[in-house]
Amino acid sequence: MENTGQKMLESALEIIKKTSHSLGLDSETIRRLLEPEAIHEVNFPIELDNGKLRLFKGFRIQHNSSLGPYKGGIRFHPNVTRDEVQALATLMSIKCAVAGLPYGGGKGGIIVEPKHLSESELERLAKSYIRAIATVIGPNQDIPAPDVNTNPKIMRWMVDEYIKNVKVQMSNVKSSQRELNKLKATFTGKPVDNGGTLGRTEATGRGGVIIFQALLAKLSSKFKYQSSKLSIAVQGFGNVGYYFAKIAEEQEFKIVAVSDSKGAVFVREGLSVDTTMKCKKEKGTVAGCYCKGSVCDIRFGKTVTNEELLELPVDVLVPSALENVINEDNMRDIKAKIIIEMANGPVTEEAYEYLTKKGVIIVPDVLANSGGVTVSYLEWYQNMHNEKWSEDQVNTRLKTMMMQAFEVIWKKAQSKRIPLKQAAFELAIERIVKKE
Ligand code: NAD
């Protein structure tokens, strides 16, 4: 899997180089954008349930801190590599700058198959990793969050371990409870009863719908639309895809297809997102949810493959599962007029270029899925200021911040006649460089 991480890193660095050259940056400034500020590689042991010790390798890569502390998730996966973590840290610097957050980019990972560990081994793994990187993280230094195979429960273990370690170091210094509480801001994506914020679970999907609606408002002069008439296909029905579909449906858009790793369901008339989720919970997949043999629950329900979902005759396609799913092989068969990149990197560079030339509007991932990190910032802010906001307060601030981010990128794209992705990267790099 070394290759996947290497390819991800090459493509992240390539786009930064290309954008930096088009902005006329000097070679030393470009080098600072390409090279991470720090790479921490740690090897740490845990005791397995059978009493034996096993050594694990983990990383924390801190890419750029000119806009503020590093921010980025921690993933647990057997295919984690240094290159992959570096690529993701680099893209976090871009995403935070695009979203207008006072953060730089970071990322962490442990090479592990979490399914092979018991719950208590997983807890010891999470805590041991945090002890290994405790001196390089902190609320004003580097702020991790969940990513692939990590979740609020793991954040609880991590933040508790971090605070325990810092308390030991601070035992001679008189510190207030409030100061100790601030240490919770070292992690985001925590459970709500342990310093987490309301609204985080839905934030990435919600942010995507906000951006989608802002885009439609801009296009409305060219392209008269009525939300209930626009058909949307969503690939992936996990956290991001489900909440995107659910919130879009609440805004009266018509979701005609959704999928998971086992297949997709297509209902030309529009499907019910919650009924489909209920069915998925019962059957384990959305495939076949609307039909049993020739008997369908809703008229025109049909099971299709994940590949077919991408090629459906819909207005809007929302890839929310995996990277590189729209590529050289299928780009000529894509019929959607708008693509919202909710997954990270679902459209390859070749496909991006081809579809953009064809007039398809693609909202880049660094903007479309930045709702998650934006609400992470709101969680951090509440912890730092000893505040606790209602879900409405969080959602209102998310909307304001996402609209601001969209507006600046849209204006840049229009005035320079460049695609939204190029505008987003130019804006991010300009912001980072200005602060250096
Ligand atoms: P998730 O694990 O909750 O859901 C992933 C979904 O994709 C599942 O429904 C799974 O069945 C489906 N899937 C897997 N393989 C598939 C395939 N071959 N075809 C179709 N569907 C398939 O993950 P998530 O948190 O929803 O993240 C999805 C994507 O969004 C990832 O690229 C992630 O990096 C990105 N992202 C997530 C967040 C967040 O806040 N969760 C933020 C930014 C970006």
XYZ file of C-alpha atoms and ligand atoms in Angstrom:
480
model
C 0.000 0.000 0.000
C 3.103 2.221 0.062
C 2.081 3.246 -3.453
C -1.309 4.676 -2.548
C 0.177 6.972 0.089
C 3.004 7.917 -2.240
C 0.554 8.733 -5.039
C -1.597 10.800 -2.673
C 1.434 12.759 -1.559
C 2.670 13.313 -5.118
C -0.701 14.603 -6.232
C -1.099 16.922 -3.188
C 2.388 18.346 -3.756
C 1.802 18.671 -7.498
C -1.277 20.856 -7.092
C 0.471 23.025 -4.494
C 3.457 23.459 -6.835
C 1.218 24.286 -9.795
C -0.804 26.831 -7.811
C 2.298 28.397 -6.246
C 3.903 28.840 -9.666
C 0.761 30.454 -11.033
C 0.840 32.862 -8.061
C 4.487 33.672 -8.871
C 5.868 32.557 -5.477
C 9.636 32.276 -5.017
C 11.285 28.882 -4.654
C 11.967 29.104 -0.894
C 8.335 30.002 -0.160
C 7.216 27.069 -2.301
C 9.577 24.737 -0.416
C 7.998 25.836 2.863
C 4.580 24.921 1.491
C 5.786 21.519 0.340
C 7.838 20.438 3.356
C 6.113 19.691 6.679
C 7.405 21.654 9.656
C 7.747 18.474 11.735
C 7.417 14.724 11.264
C 7.032 12.706 14.465
C 7.420 8.956 14.045
C 6.868 7.020 17.259
C 7.198 3.348 18.179
C 5.340 2.415 21.318
C 4.456 -0.853 23.048
C 1.151 -2.017 24.472
C 0.347 -5.038 26.557
C -2.003 -7.433 24.756
C -4.759 -9.303 26.613
C -2.553 -12.424 26.623
C 0.111 -10.546 28.614
C 2.587 -10.209 25.712
C 3.958 -6.853 24.567
C 3.529 -5.677 20.972
C 5.192 -2.658 19.379
C 3.186 -0.316 17.143
C 4.287 2.495 14.847
C 2.467 5.806 14.671
C 2.928 9.237 13.137
C 1.975 12.827 13.829
C 2.894 15.133 10.978
C 2.671 18.894 11.414
C 2.596 20.588 8.061
C 2.251 24.338 8.489
C 1.432 26.552 11.468
C 1.438 30.030 9.952
C -2.318 30.459 10.470
C -2.427 28.828 13.925
C -2.039 25.479 15.717
C -1.984 22.329 13.580
C -5.383 20.637 13.179
C -6.199 17.206 11.821
C -7.508 13.738 12.597
C -5.866 10.526 13.762
C -6.564 7.353 11.779
C -6.120 3.718 12.760
C -5.545 1.589 9.664
C -3.194 -1.188 8.524
C -2.344 0.782 5.344
C -1.272 3.987 7.113
C 2.084 5.210 5.776
C 4.214 8.253 6.438
C 3.493 9.530 2.917
C -0.244 9.172 3.374
C -0.197 11.029 6.699
C 1.969 13.758 5.160
C -0.405 14.147 2.191
C -3.386 14.422 4.524
C -1.602 16.918 6.816
C -0.735 19.067 3.790
C -4.335 19.053 2.572
C -5.526 19.992 6.078
C -3.433 23.187 5.860
C -5.282 24.001 2.630
C -8.712 23.057 4.019
C -8.325 25.111 7.217
C -7.165 28.129 5.204
C -10.071 27.741 2.743
C -12.531 27.561 5.645
C -11.027 30.721 7.172
C -9.991 28.941 10.386
C -7.081 30.062 12.605
C -5.389 26.684 12.120
C -2.629 25.019 10.177
C -2.663 21.419 8.994
C -1.676 18.245 10.802
C -2.546 14.563 10.716
C -1.820 11.433 12.711
C -2.047 7.722 12.187
C -1.203 4.346 13.646
C -0.421 1.279 11.538
C -2.930 -1.146 13.012
C -5.908 -3.292 12.044
C -8.276 -2.211 14.844
C -10.613 -5.160 14.137
C -7.862 -7.485 15.415
C -7.738 -5.803 18.848
C -10.107 -6.176 21.788
C -11.726 -3.036 23.186
C -9.284 -2.882 26.102
C -6.287 -3.367 23.761
C -7.642 -0.529 21.593
C -7.882 1.704 24.652
C -4.279 0.895 25.665
C -3.166 1.560 22.068
C -4.873 4.982 21.957
C -3.434 5.981 25.349
C 0.068 4.736 24.626
C 0.154 6.695 21.323
C -0.956 9.841 23.156
C 1.796 9.416 25.767
C 4.270 9.129 22.883
C 3.152 12.399 21.245
C 1.966 14.314 24.354
C 4.785 16.859 24.245
C 4.011 17.968 20.686
C 0.227 18.463 20.994
C -1.861 20.927 23.017
C -4.728 23.407 22.615
C -2.428 26.067 21.161
C 0.009 23.678 19.496
C -1.669 20.776 17.683
C -5.303 19.650 17.955
C -6.164 16.102 16.843
C -9.667 14.759 16.030
C -11.271 11.508 14.825
C -10.616 10.155 11.337
C -10.862 6.686 9.735
C -11.625 4.071 12.464
C -11.448 6.548 15.339
C -14.495 8.080 17.035
C -15.687 10.121 20.055
C -15.091 7.174 22.404
C -11.435 7.009 21.327
C -11.176 10.813 21.696
C -12.418 10.420 25.297
C -9.616 7.933 26.046
C -7.077 10.201 24.367
C -8.104 13.444 26.046
C -8.277 11.791 29.488
C -4.792 10.327 29.018
C -3.425 13.635 27.740
C -4.811 15.579 30.711
C -3.500 12.945 33.136
C 0.005 13.338 31.660
C -0.069 17.119 31.649
C -1.375 17.183 35.231
C 1.647 15.159 36.340
C 3.968 17.704 34.701
C 1.966 20.571 36.217
C 1.791 19.102 39.724
C 4.117 21.783 41.134
C 2.390 24.636 39.371
C -0.851 26.020 40.819
C -3.415 25.635 38.076
C -7.097 26.467 38.110
C -9.850 24.053 37.139
C -10.604 26.385 34.257
C -7.068 26.026 32.921
C -7.310 22.273 33.165
C -10.635 22.416 31.325
C -8.933 24.289 28.524
C -6.722 21.253 28.039
C -9.822 19.464 26.718
C -9.524 21.749 23.694
C -6.478 19.654 22.702
C -8.904 17.231 21.037
C -12.118 17.784 19.092
C -14.804 15.291 18.142
C -15.134 14.379 21.842
C -18.360 12.994 23.338
C -20.754 15.816 24.250
C -20.555 14.868 27.959
C -16.771 15.235 27.879
C -16.313 18.650 26.271
C -17.665 17.783 22.812
C -20.078 20.023 20.951
C -23.618 19.515 19.749
C -23.929 19.470 15.965
C -20.548 17.816 15.224
C -21.997 14.495 13.997
C -24.079 16.143 11.267
C -21.618 18.975 10.538
C -19.882 17.687 7.404
C -23.149 16.760 5.664
C -24.842 19.970 6.829
C -21.925 22.091 5.623
C -22.109 20.381 2.212
C -25.792 21.246 1.832
C -25.083 24.880 2.821
C -22.424 25.105 0.091
C -24.710 23.379 -2.431
C -27.517 25.869 -1.753
C -25.117 28.817 -1.952
C -23.960 27.528 -5.342
C -27.525 27.153 -6.609
C -28.299 30.712 -5.557
C -25.378 31.908 -7.710
C -26.466 29.785 -10.640
C -30.136 30.693 -10.431
C -29.858 33.441 -13.054
C -28.302 31.013 -15.565
C -30.094 27.922 -14.540
C -33.572 28.332 -13.114
C -34.018 25.678 -10.498
C -36.661 24.468 -8.158
C -35.178 22.359 -5.413
C -37.843 19.651 -5.558
C -37.146 19.168 -9.267
C -33.383 18.672 -8.932
C -32.446 15.013 -8.682
C -29.513 14.041 -6.461
C -27.550 10.782 -6.264
C -25.396 10.233 -3.171
C -22.612 7.645 -3.199
C -21.932 6.402 0.353
C -24.523 6.273 3.120
C -22.256 6.653 6.145
C -21.871 9.733 8.328
C -21.284 12.204 5.502
C -23.595 10.745 2.831
C -26.484 10.045 5.195
C -26.529 13.534 6.736
C -26.048 15.223 3.359
C -29.031 13.261 1.991
C -31.160 13.796 5.103
C -30.546 17.551 5.337
C -30.982 18.025 1.555
C -34.282 16.151 1.782
C -35.370 18.443 4.646
C -34.655 21.343 2.276
C -36.982 19.656 -0.242
C -34.413 18.346 -2.669
C -35.184 15.017 -4.304
C -32.752 12.239 -3.401
C -33.129 9.586 -6.096
C -30.245 7.247 -5.287
C -27.985 6.281 -2.390
C -25.397 3.536 -1.994
C -23.126 1.742 0.422
C -20.251 -0.680 -0.119
C -22.686 -3.487 -1.067
C -24.698 -1.659 -3.714
C -27.131 1.136 -4.509
C -30.830 1.840 -4.720
C -32.435 4.121 -7.316
C -35.967 5.496 -6.964
C -36.774 7.800 -9.871
C -39.620 9.492 -7.960
C -37.359 10.247 -4.993
C -36.721 8.114 -1.922
C -37.253 8.672 1.805
C -33.851 8.984 3.456
C -34.961 7.792 6.890
C -36.973 4.852 5.523
C -33.919 3.850 3.517
C -31.683 4.083 6.599
C -34.163 2.004 8.603
C -34.138 -0.618 5.845
C -30.305 -0.542 5.697
C -30.165 -1.172 9.453
C -32.460 -4.204 9.035
C -30.854 -5.667 5.892
C -27.287 -4.483 6.335
C -27.340 -2.629 2.992
C -29.443 -0.167 0.995
C -29.316 -2.473 -2.046
C -32.707 -4.087 -2.580
C -34.379 -1.803 -0.039
C -37.294 -0.843 -2.227
C -37.967 -4.112 -3.956
C -38.546 -7.694 -2.949
C -38.454 -9.771 -6.108
C -40.780 -7.946 -8.462
C -42.704 -6.261 -5.632
C -41.487 -2.745 -4.894
C -42.240 -0.683 -1.778
C -42.198 2.522 -3.748
C -42.893 2.852 -7.462
C -39.831 2.577 -9.697
C -37.453 1.408 -6.954
C -34.497 -0.406 -8.490
C -31.237 -1.908 -7.238
C -28.181 -0.649 -9.154
C -24.451 -1.058 -8.736
C -22.194 1.612 -7.291
C -20.700 2.182 -10.750
C -24.180 2.637 -12.247
C -25.118 5.122 -9.524
C -22.329 7.446 -10.675
C -23.620 7.343 -14.249
C -27.336 7.916 -13.514
C -29.107 10.723 -15.407
C -29.255 13.020 -12.360
C -28.675 16.766 -11.943
C -26.345 16.459 -8.961
C -23.859 13.805 -7.926
C -22.540 13.694 -4.374
C -19.640 11.227 -3.980
C -19.404 10.713 -0.204
C -17.497 7.462 0.174
C -14.074 6.932 -1.367
C -11.314 8.675 -3.296
C -10.790 8.422 -7.103
C -14.262 7.014 -7.916
C -14.768 9.440 -10.826
C -11.810 8.824 -13.066
C -10.560 8.293 -16.625
C -12.605 5.110 -16.985
C -16.033 6.571 -16.259
C -15.716 10.348 -16.736
C -17.302 10.243 -20.213
C -20.396 8.555 -18.763
C -21.077 11.067 -15.986
C -24.338 12.898 -16.688
C -24.650 15.147 -13.621
C -24.252 18.906 -14.156
C -23.026 19.527 -10.612
C -20.679 17.379 -8.485
C -20.213 18.079 -4.772
C -17.021 16.382 -3.557
C -18.056 15.323 -0.053
C -15.487 12.491 0.204
C -11.813 13.419 0.097
C -10.506 13.321 -3.488
C -13.381 11.460 -5.218
C -12.650 13.055 -8.634
C -9.195 12.426 -10.121
C -7.224 15.284 -11.708
C -7.863 13.934 -15.257
C -11.593 13.625 -14.635
C -11.703 17.053 -12.987
C -10.159 18.643 -16.049
C -12.329 16.720 -18.518
C -15.621 17.384 -16.713
C -14.829 21.056 -16.040
C -14.125 21.573 -19.755
C -17.493 19.947 -20.459
C -19.169 22.561 -18.233
C -19.766 20.413 -15.151
C -19.437 22.460 -11.959
C -17.385 20.624 -9.341
C -17.252 21.912 -5.767
C -13.843 20.790 -4.415
C -13.542 18.695 -1.253
C -11.465 21.312 0.579
C -14.533 23.546 0.524
C -17.475 21.100 0.296
C -16.527 18.909 3.258
C -14.987 21.605 5.468
C -18.123 21.728 7.675
C -16.596 19.031 9.889
C -13.403 20.904 10.706
C -15.390 24.140 11.029
C -17.545 22.658 13.810
C -14.381 21.166 15.333
C -13.124 24.748 15.539
C -16.402 25.743 17.238
C -15.880 22.914 19.760
C -12.329 24.101 20.452
C -13.579 27.694 20.804
C -16.236 26.692 23.360
C -13.644 24.740 25.410
C -11.158 27.630 25.318
C -13.798 30.146 26.446
C -15.573 27.872 28.920
C -18.836 28.086 26.940
C -21.482 25.563 25.941
C -23.639 26.392 22.909
C -27.011 25.027 21.788
C -27.204 23.063 18.543
C -28.937 26.048 16.905
C -26.079 28.355 17.881
C -23.559 25.908 16.409
C -25.548 25.489 13.181
C -26.012 29.240 12.752
C -22.276 29.872 13.104
C -21.484 26.985 10.783
C -23.767 28.491 8.143
C -22.209 31.958 8.431
C -18.676 30.566 8.188
C -19.424 28.229 5.280
C -21.216 30.994 3.343
C -18.251 33.336 3.864
C -15.813 30.687 2.653
C -17.952 29.971 -0.410
C -18.454 33.641 -1.273
C -14.722 34.451 -1.397
C -13.921 31.407 -3.525
C -16.846 31.998 -5.865
C -15.802 35.630 -6.431
C -12.210 34.624 -7.132
C -13.296 31.909 -9.561
C -15.617 34.310 -11.389
C -13.197 37.215 -11.579
C -10.248 35.094 -12.759
C -12.428 32.710 -14.826
C -10.902 29.683 -13.132
C -12.510 26.527 -11.689
C -13.566 26.532 -8.025
C -10.768 24.100 -7.098
C -8.062 26.352 -8.482
C -9.661 29.350 -6.767
C -9.777 27.447 -3.446
C -6.093 26.428 -3.629
C -5.009 29.941 -4.678
C -6.941 31.507 -1.821
C -5.555 29.043 0.736
C -1.964 29.498 -0.392
C -2.288 33.284 -0.463
C -3.634 33.239 3.104
C -0.883 30.917 4.380
C 1.910 32.836 2.679
C 0.632 36.237 3.839
C 0.956 35.067 7.447
C 4.479 33.703 7.024
P -18.247 6.310 6.925
O -17.361 5.168 7.182
O -19.232 6.737 7.978
O -19.125 6.032 5.605
C -18.582 5.591 4.398
C -19.723 5.073 3.527
O -19.194 4.715 2.254
C -20.406 3.825 4.081
O -21.794 3.911 3.830
C -19.815 2.697 3.220
O -20.680 1.588 3.096
C -19.681 3.435 1.908
N -18.784 2.773 0.978
C -17.622 2.111 1.224
N -17.141 1.607 0.066
C -17.990 1.999 -0.908
C -18.048 1.802 -2.305
N -17.123 1.087 -2.949
N -19.068 2.368 -2.983
C -20.022 3.073 -2.346
N -20.037 3.271 -1.039
C -19.040 2.740 -0.337
O -17.289 7.515 6.501
P -17.628 9.062 6.480
O -17.207 9.665 7.771
O -19.013 9.252 5.985
O -16.570 9.589 5.402
C -16.806 9.454 4.003
C -15.795 10.290 3.240
O -15.884 11.650 3.647
C -14.331 9.908 3.421
O -13.653 10.210 2.204
C -13.864 10.868 4.506
O -12.452 11.064 4.467
C -14.603 12.117 4.078
N -14.761 13.103 5.139
C -15.431 12.798 6.280
C -15.610 13.773 7.244
C -16.395 13.508 8.507
O -16.627 14.464 9.273
N -16.857 12.278 8.747
C -15.070 15.063 7.055
C -14.398 15.356 5.868
C -14.254 14.352 4.915
